[in-house]
Amino acid sequence: MDLQITLLLGQDGITNGAIYALLSLALVLVFTVTRVIFIPQGEFVAYGALTLASFQAGKTPGTLWLLAGAGILVALIDLKIALAAGARQRIARILLWNLGYPAAITVLIFLGKPEGWPLAAQVLLSLALVVPLGPMVYRLAFQPAAEASVLVLLIISVAVHLALVGLGLLFFGAEGSRTPSFSDAALQLGSITVSGQTLWVLGSSLLLIAALYQFFGRTIYGKALRATAINRTGARLMGISTVMAGKLSFLLAAAIGAFSGILIAPITTIYYDTGFLIGLKGFVAAIIGGLASYPVAAAGALLVGLLEAYSSFWASAFKEVIVFTLIIPVLLWRSLTTHHVEEEE
Amino acid sequence: MKRLLVVTLIAGYSTLALADVKVGVIVGATGPGASLGIPYKNTFGILPKTLGGEKVEYIVLDDGTDPTNAVTNAKKLVLEDKVDLIIGSTSVPTALAVVDVANETKTPQISISPLPGSNGKSPWAFSVPQSMAIMMKANLDHMKLNGVKTVAFIGFADALGDQIFNGFAPQAEAAGIKIVVAERYARTDTSVVGQVLKVLAAKPDAVLLGGSGTPGALPHITLIERGYKGPIYQNHAVVNKDFLRVGGKSVEGAIVPTGPVIVADQLPDSNPTKKVSLQYIKAYEGMFGPGSSNAFSAYSYDAYLLADRAVAIALKKSKPGTPEFREAIRDALESTKELVGTHGVYSMTRTDHTGVDSRAVVLVRIENAGWKLIK
C-alpha cells in the first residue's frame, strides 16, 4: 500500500463518510425529538435518487402515487378529527397541503415533461416530490403512537421500513440506476484526481451541517425542536406543539435523506433497497454519538467511512463485518462511561 | 358460512376429479434476488395451457429470496396443493433449500438455478442452468488463446461469488493461469475503490468479475474509472438489459459467457437451439414487449420443455396426483435424450441431472450496448 493508494482510499472513505454523517445527523435529530429510531431513513435516500433517475429516463416515478395516496389518507384522517372538533378553520389548510400540493406536483410532472429540464430543476422537483412524504409518514404511522415506548416506536419503524422497501421494488423495479454527475470538473491534487461529484458531496454536506447548526441555534423552530428534544413535557407546557416538532423533524430527515441519495447517485448505482445499508451505517455513527451528540455522530460517520474504505482494501470479504463490529466496543465504552437513568419503564 | 364450506369442498373435489397436472412454481420475485426472479416468473405467464398434452395448473409462489420461505412454500405446494412437480427456486440458497423438501416428499424438482454441492445430487432434483465450470471454461479458453497468464478476481461476498470463483480457480490452476488477487464486495456496496486499487496494484493480465445484474457493473465501472486497460471477463449472471443501461460505456468490450439464446438471431442456422430460442423469444416478447427476452426467463422455458416431455411419458403410466405419477415424472426426466432447449441440448442420466455440454455456452462481447457473438 503506497501513498497514492492511501490517499485514494482516504478520499473514498471521506466521501462515503460525509453521506453517513448527514444520515447520522438526521437519525439523531429524529430520535431526540420523537424517540423514534428512524430505520426508514435509508428509504428516502433510495427514493430521492431513483425519483431523479425516473425523471431523467422520462418515466413517471411511482413515488408520485405514494405522495397522492398518503395525501388522501392524511386528509381523510385530519378532516374527520377537524370536523369532530368543530374546527372548520383548519379544513382549507388540510385540503391545500394534502390534496392540493400532490395535485399541483402531478400537473407539473405531466404538463412540464421534466426529462428535458436542466439537472438543477429536476433535483428540486425530486425533492419537492419525496420530502413531503416524511411528515406524511409521521402523521400516518408515528403520530397516533407518539406517547408509546421506544420499543413500540422501533417496531412501527421496522414496519414502515419494510412497507417502503416493498413499495420501492414496485415503483422502481429490482435493477439499479445511476444519474449523471452534477459537474464534470475534476481537481488535481498532487498525484490524485478528485472528481467534481466528490467535491459536491463534501461541499453540500458541510453546507447542510452549517445550515442545521444555524437552524437550531438561531431560528424559533430550531429552538422549539431543541426544547422538545431536551424535555418533551416541558416543551409542551411552554406551548410548543409536539406534533409540529415531530412533523418538522421528519421533514428535515426526509430532506436530508433524499438529498443524500441525489448526491451519491452519480457515484454509485442505487437500488430500491440500497438505502437500508447506507442508513444502517449512518446508524452506527449515530450510536457512536450516543444518539444524542451531533458532532460526535458526524465524527463517527467519518470513522465508519474511512474504516470501510481501508477494510475494503485489506479484507474485502469481511468489510461489513468490520464496520458493524465497531458497534460492540462503542456500546461497551458507552455503557461503562455514562450513568444513564431510564426515564420510563 | 357452512354452505360456503360445502361449496368449496365440492369445488375442491371436482378439480381432483378432473386430475389436471399441477405444477408448483417457487420464484424469488422480491428480496435481493428479485432482478432475476421477476423474469424467471414472467415465463409462466406465456406457457401453453397444457403440459404433456394434459391440462395444467401452475401455482406460483414468491419466496422473497429467503430459504426459510422457500421451504415453507415447497411444503405448502406438496402437502396442501398436492403438486406433481416443483419448478424452482431461482437463487442458489433457496433452490438448495427446496431440494430437502423434494427429497423428503418424493416430489420431482426442476431447479431453474444451479444446484452446486452434494445436496444438489438428490435423486429427485434436476437443474436447468449450465454449471459454473462449463461457463468459466469458455472464459478460460479465451484467456489461454489470448496469452493471459495472471488473473484478478472481484466477486460478490456470497454464494454466487464463491461459486464463480470455485468454478474458475481449479481449471485455471490446471491450465497454468495464476489468480493473483481475489477480492469480494457486497451487492449493495456503494464503493469498490479499495478492491479495485488492490487489483490494479497486482497488475494482472485480465480481470474476472463475479457479480450479477446491475450490481455486477459497479467493479466494472470503477476499474475503467481508475484507468484499467486490460481485458475484463464477466459471468453469465450479468446478462440483462439493465446491466448495459447502468454500465453504459464502461462495460463496452467486456467478454461474457452465456447461453446461446441471448444471441439467437446471430447464430448460424445449423445451431440446434436457434429454432427453439426464436420460438421462445417470439412468445416472450409478444407478451412483455420487444427486447424483453432474457437468459433467466429462458431457463424457465427450458424447465417447461423438460417437464412437457416428462409429463407426456408419465401420463401413460399413471394419473396426476399420485406418488406413482411423481415417480414416473422423475424417471422420465432421467431418460431425457438430446432435448433441444433455448440454452442448450439436454441429455440427463441417472448420475447427471444437469445434462448440458459445451453447446450450452457461447462467448459474447459487449458492443454498442448489445451482445455480439464472438465467432
PDB file of N, CA, C and O in Angstrom, chain B residues 201-226:
ATOM      1  N   ALA B 201      -2.943  -2.737  -8.308  1.00  0.00           N
ATOM      2  CA  ALA B 201      -1.581  -2.830  -7.782  1.00  0.00           C
ATOM      3  C   ALA B 201      -0.936  -4.160  -8.154  1.00  0.00           C
ATOM      4  O   ALA B 201       0.284  -4.261  -8.268  1.00  0.00           O
ATOM      5  N   ALA B 202      -1.746  -5.208  -8.361  1.00  0.00           N
ATOM      6  CA  ALA B 202      -1.210  -6.528  -8.691  1.00  0.00           C
ATOM      7  C   ALA B 202      -0.894  -6.669 -10.181  1.00  0.00           C
ATOM      8  O   ALA B 202      -0.307  -7.663 -10.595  1.00  0.00           O
ATOM      9  N   LYS B 203      -1.324  -5.686 -10.979  1.00  0.00           N
ATOM     10  CA  LYS B 203      -1.087  -5.676 -12.427  1.00  0.00           C
ATOM     11  C   LYS B 203      -1.397  -7.019 -13.113  1.00  0.00           C
ATOM     12  O   LYS B 203      -0.511  -7.640 -13.705  1.00  0.00           O
ATOM     13  N   PRO B 204      -2.639  -7.460 -13.085  1.00  0.00           N
ATOM     14  CA  PRO B 204      -2.992  -8.729 -13.743  1.00  0.00           C
ATOM     15  C   PRO B 204      -3.144  -8.550 -15.259  1.00  0.00           C
ATOM     16  O   PRO B 204      -3.370  -7.426 -15.722  1.00  0.00           O
ATOM     17  N   ASP B 205      -3.027  -9.661 -16.003  1.00  0.00           N
ATOM     18  CA  ASP B 205      -3.245  -9.615 -17.459  1.00  0.00           C
ATOM     19  C   ASP B 205      -4.725  -9.432 -17.776  1.00  0.00           C
ATOM     20  O   ASP B 205      -5.080  -8.873 -18.811  1.00  0.00           O
ATOM     21  N   ALA B 206      -5.602  -9.970 -16.903  1.00  0.00           N
ATOM     22  CA  ALA B 206      -7.038  -9.863 -17.140  1.00  0.00           C
ATOM     23  C   ALA B 206      -7.761  -9.852 -15.796  1.00  0.00           C
ATOM     24  O   ALA B 206      -7.195 -10.260 -14.782  1.00  0.00           O
ATOM     25  N   VAL B 207      -9.007  -9.361 -15.800  1.00  0.00           N
ATOM     26  CA  VAL B 207      -9.809  -9.351 -14.578  1.00  0.00           C
ATOM     27  C   VAL B 207     -11.072 -10.160 -14.827  1.00  0.00           C
ATOM     28  O   VAL B 207     -11.697 -10.043 -15.883  1.00  0.00           O
ATOM     29  N   LEU B 208     -11.428 -11.002 -13.864  1.00  0.00           N
ATOM     30  CA  LEU B 208     -12.684 -11.758 -13.937  1.00  0.00           C
ATOM     31  C   LEU B 208     -13.621 -11.206 -12.872  1.00  0.00           C
ATOM     32  O   LEU B 208     -13.227 -11.053 -11.712  1.00  0.00           O
ATOM     33  N   LEU B 209     -14.860 -10.894 -13.259  1.00  0.00           N
ATOM     34  CA  LEU B 209     -15.806 -10.324 -12.306  1.00  0.00           C
ATOM     35  C   LEU B 209     -16.908 -11.337 -11.986  1.00  0.00           C
ATOM     36  O   LEU B 209     -17.423 -12.014 -12.873  1.00  0.00           O
ATOM     37  N   GLY B 210     -17.252 -11.406 -10.709  1.00  0.00           N
ATOM     38  CA  GLY B 210     -18.256 -12.380 -10.267  1.00  0.00           C
ATOM     39  C   GLY B 210     -19.406 -11.724  -9.543  1.00  0.00           C
ATOM     40  O   GLY B 210     -19.623 -11.967  -8.368  1.00  0.00           O
ATOM     41  N   GLY B 211     -20.135 -10.846 -10.231  1.00  0.00           N
ATOM     42  CA  GLY B 211     -21.338 -10.252  -9.638  1.00  0.00           C
ATOM     43  C   GLY B 211     -22.519 -10.585 -10.520  1.00  0.00           C
ATOM     44  O   GLY B 211     -22.362 -11.281 -11.517  1.00  0.00           O
ATOM     45  N   SER B 212     -23.720 -10.105 -10.184  1.00  0.00           N
ATOM     46  CA  SER B 212     -24.858 -10.376 -11.050  1.00  0.00           C
ATOM     47  C   SER B 212     -25.669  -9.110 -11.265  1.00  0.00           C
ATOM     48  O   SER B 212     -25.654  -8.203 -10.444  1.00  0.00           O
ATOM     49  N   GLY B 213     -26.373  -9.058 -12.401  1.00  0.00           N
ATOM     50  CA  GLY B 213     -27.267  -7.943 -12.705  1.00  0.00           C
ATOM     51  C   GLY B 213     -26.570  -6.591 -12.623  1.00  0.00           C
ATOM     52  O   GLY B 213     -25.362  -6.493 -12.841  1.00  0.00           O
ATOM     53  N   THR B 214     -27.327  -5.554 -12.290  1.00  0.00           N
ATOM     54  CA  THR B 214     -26.730  -4.220 -12.217  1.00  0.00           C
ATOM     55  C   THR B 214     -25.651  -4.092 -11.143  1.00  0.00           C
ATOM     56  O   THR B 214     -24.700  -3.345 -11.348  1.00  0.00           O
ATOM     57  N   PRO B 215     -25.741  -4.796  -9.993  1.00  0.00           N
ATOM     58  CA  PRO B 215     -24.633  -4.677  -9.035  1.00  0.00           C
ATOM     59  C   PRO B 215     -23.320  -5.195  -9.619  1.00  0.00           C
ATOM     60  O   PRO B 215     -22.242  -4.820  -9.162  1.00  0.00           O
ATOM     61  N   GLY B 216     -23.401  -6.050 -10.634  1.00  0.00           N
ATOM     62  CA  GLY B 216     -22.200  -6.566 -11.283  1.00  0.00           C
ATOM     63  C   GLY B 216     -21.460  -5.498 -12.076  1.00  0.00           C
ATOM     64  O   GLY B 216     -20.309  -5.683 -12.455  1.00  0.00           O
ATOM     65  N   ALA B 217     -22.127  -4.357 -12.318  1.00  0.00           N
ATOM     66  CA  ALA B 217     -21.496  -3.299 -13.109  1.00  0.00           C
ATOM     67  C   ALA B 217     -20.567  -2.427 -12.264  1.00  0.00           C
ATOM     68  O   ALA B 217     -19.683  -1.770 -12.803  1.00  0.00           O
ATOM     69  N   LEU B 218     -20.774  -2.413 -10.933  1.00  0.00           N
ATOM     70  CA  LEU B 218     -20.016  -1.478 -10.083  1.00  0.00           C
ATOM     71  C   LEU B 218     -18.494  -1.654 -10.185  1.00  0.00           C
ATOM     72  O   LEU B 218     -17.783  -0.682 -10.470  1.00  0.00           O
ATOM     73  N   PRO B 219     -17.938  -2.878  -9.992  1.00  0.00           N
ATOM     74  CA  PRO B 219     -16.478  -3.008 -10.100  1.00  0.00           C
ATOM     75  C   PRO B 219     -15.997  -2.727 -11.524  1.00  0.00           C
ATOM     76  O   PRO B 219     -14.904  -2.190 -11.726  1.00  0.00           O
ATOM     77  N   HIS B 220     -16.824  -3.067 -12.492  1.00  0.00           N
ATOM     78  CA  HIS B 220     -16.505  -2.834 -13.898  1.00  0.00           C
ATOM     79  C   HIS B 220     -16.291  -1.338 -14.145  1.00  0.00           C
ATOM     80  O   HIS B 220     -15.280  -0.917 -14.699  1.00  0.00           O
ATOM     81  N   ILE B 221     -17.266  -0.532 -13.689  1.00  0.00           N
ATOM     82  CA  ILE B 221     -17.204   0.912 -13.887  1.00  0.00           C
ATOM     83  C   ILE B 221     -15.997   1.487 -13.136  1.00  0.00           C
ATOM     84  O   ILE B 221     -15.258   2.320 -13.660  1.00  0.00           O
ATOM     85  N   THR B 222     -15.787   1.004 -11.895  1.00  0.00           N
ATOM     86  CA  THR B 222     -14.686   1.538 -11.092  1.00  0.00           C
ATOM     87  C   THR B 222     -13.335   1.197 -11.724  1.00  0.00           C
ATOM     88  O   THR B 222     -12.425   2.026 -11.734  1.00  0.00           O
ATOM     89  N   LEU B 223     -13.208  -0.025 -12.267  1.00  0.00           N
ATOM     90  CA  LEU B 223     -11.956  -0.410 -12.938  1.00  0.00           C
ATOM     91  C   LEU B 223     -11.637   0.561 -14.074  1.00  0.00           C
ATOM     92  O   LEU B 223     -10.506   1.027 -14.211  1.00  0.00           O
ATOM     93  N   ILE B 224     -12.628   0.861 -14.900  1.00  0.00           N
ATOM     94  CA  ILE B 224     -12.413   1.754 -16.041  1.00  0.00           C
ATOM     95  C   ILE B 224     -12.089   3.163 -15.534  1.00  0.00           C
ATOM     96  O   ILE B 224     -11.175   3.824 -16.028  1.00  0.00           O
ATOM     97  N   GLU B 225     -12.846   3.614 -14.514  1.00  0.00           N
ATOM     98  CA  GLU B 225     -12.601   4.946 -13.933  1.00  0.00           C
ATOM     99  C   GLU B 225     -11.168   5.089 -13.442  1.00  0.00           C
ATOM    100  O   GLU B 225     -10.555   6.151 -13.563  1.00  0.00           O
ATOM    101  N   ARG B 226     -10.651   3.996 -12.861  1.00  0.00           N
ATOM    102  CA  ARG B 226      -9.300   4.055 -12.304  1.00  0.00           C
ATOM    103  C   ARG B 226      -8.242   3.737 -13.345  1.00  0.00           C
ATOM    104  O   ARG B 226      -7.081   3.477 -13.009  1.00  0.00           O
TER     105      ARG B 226
END
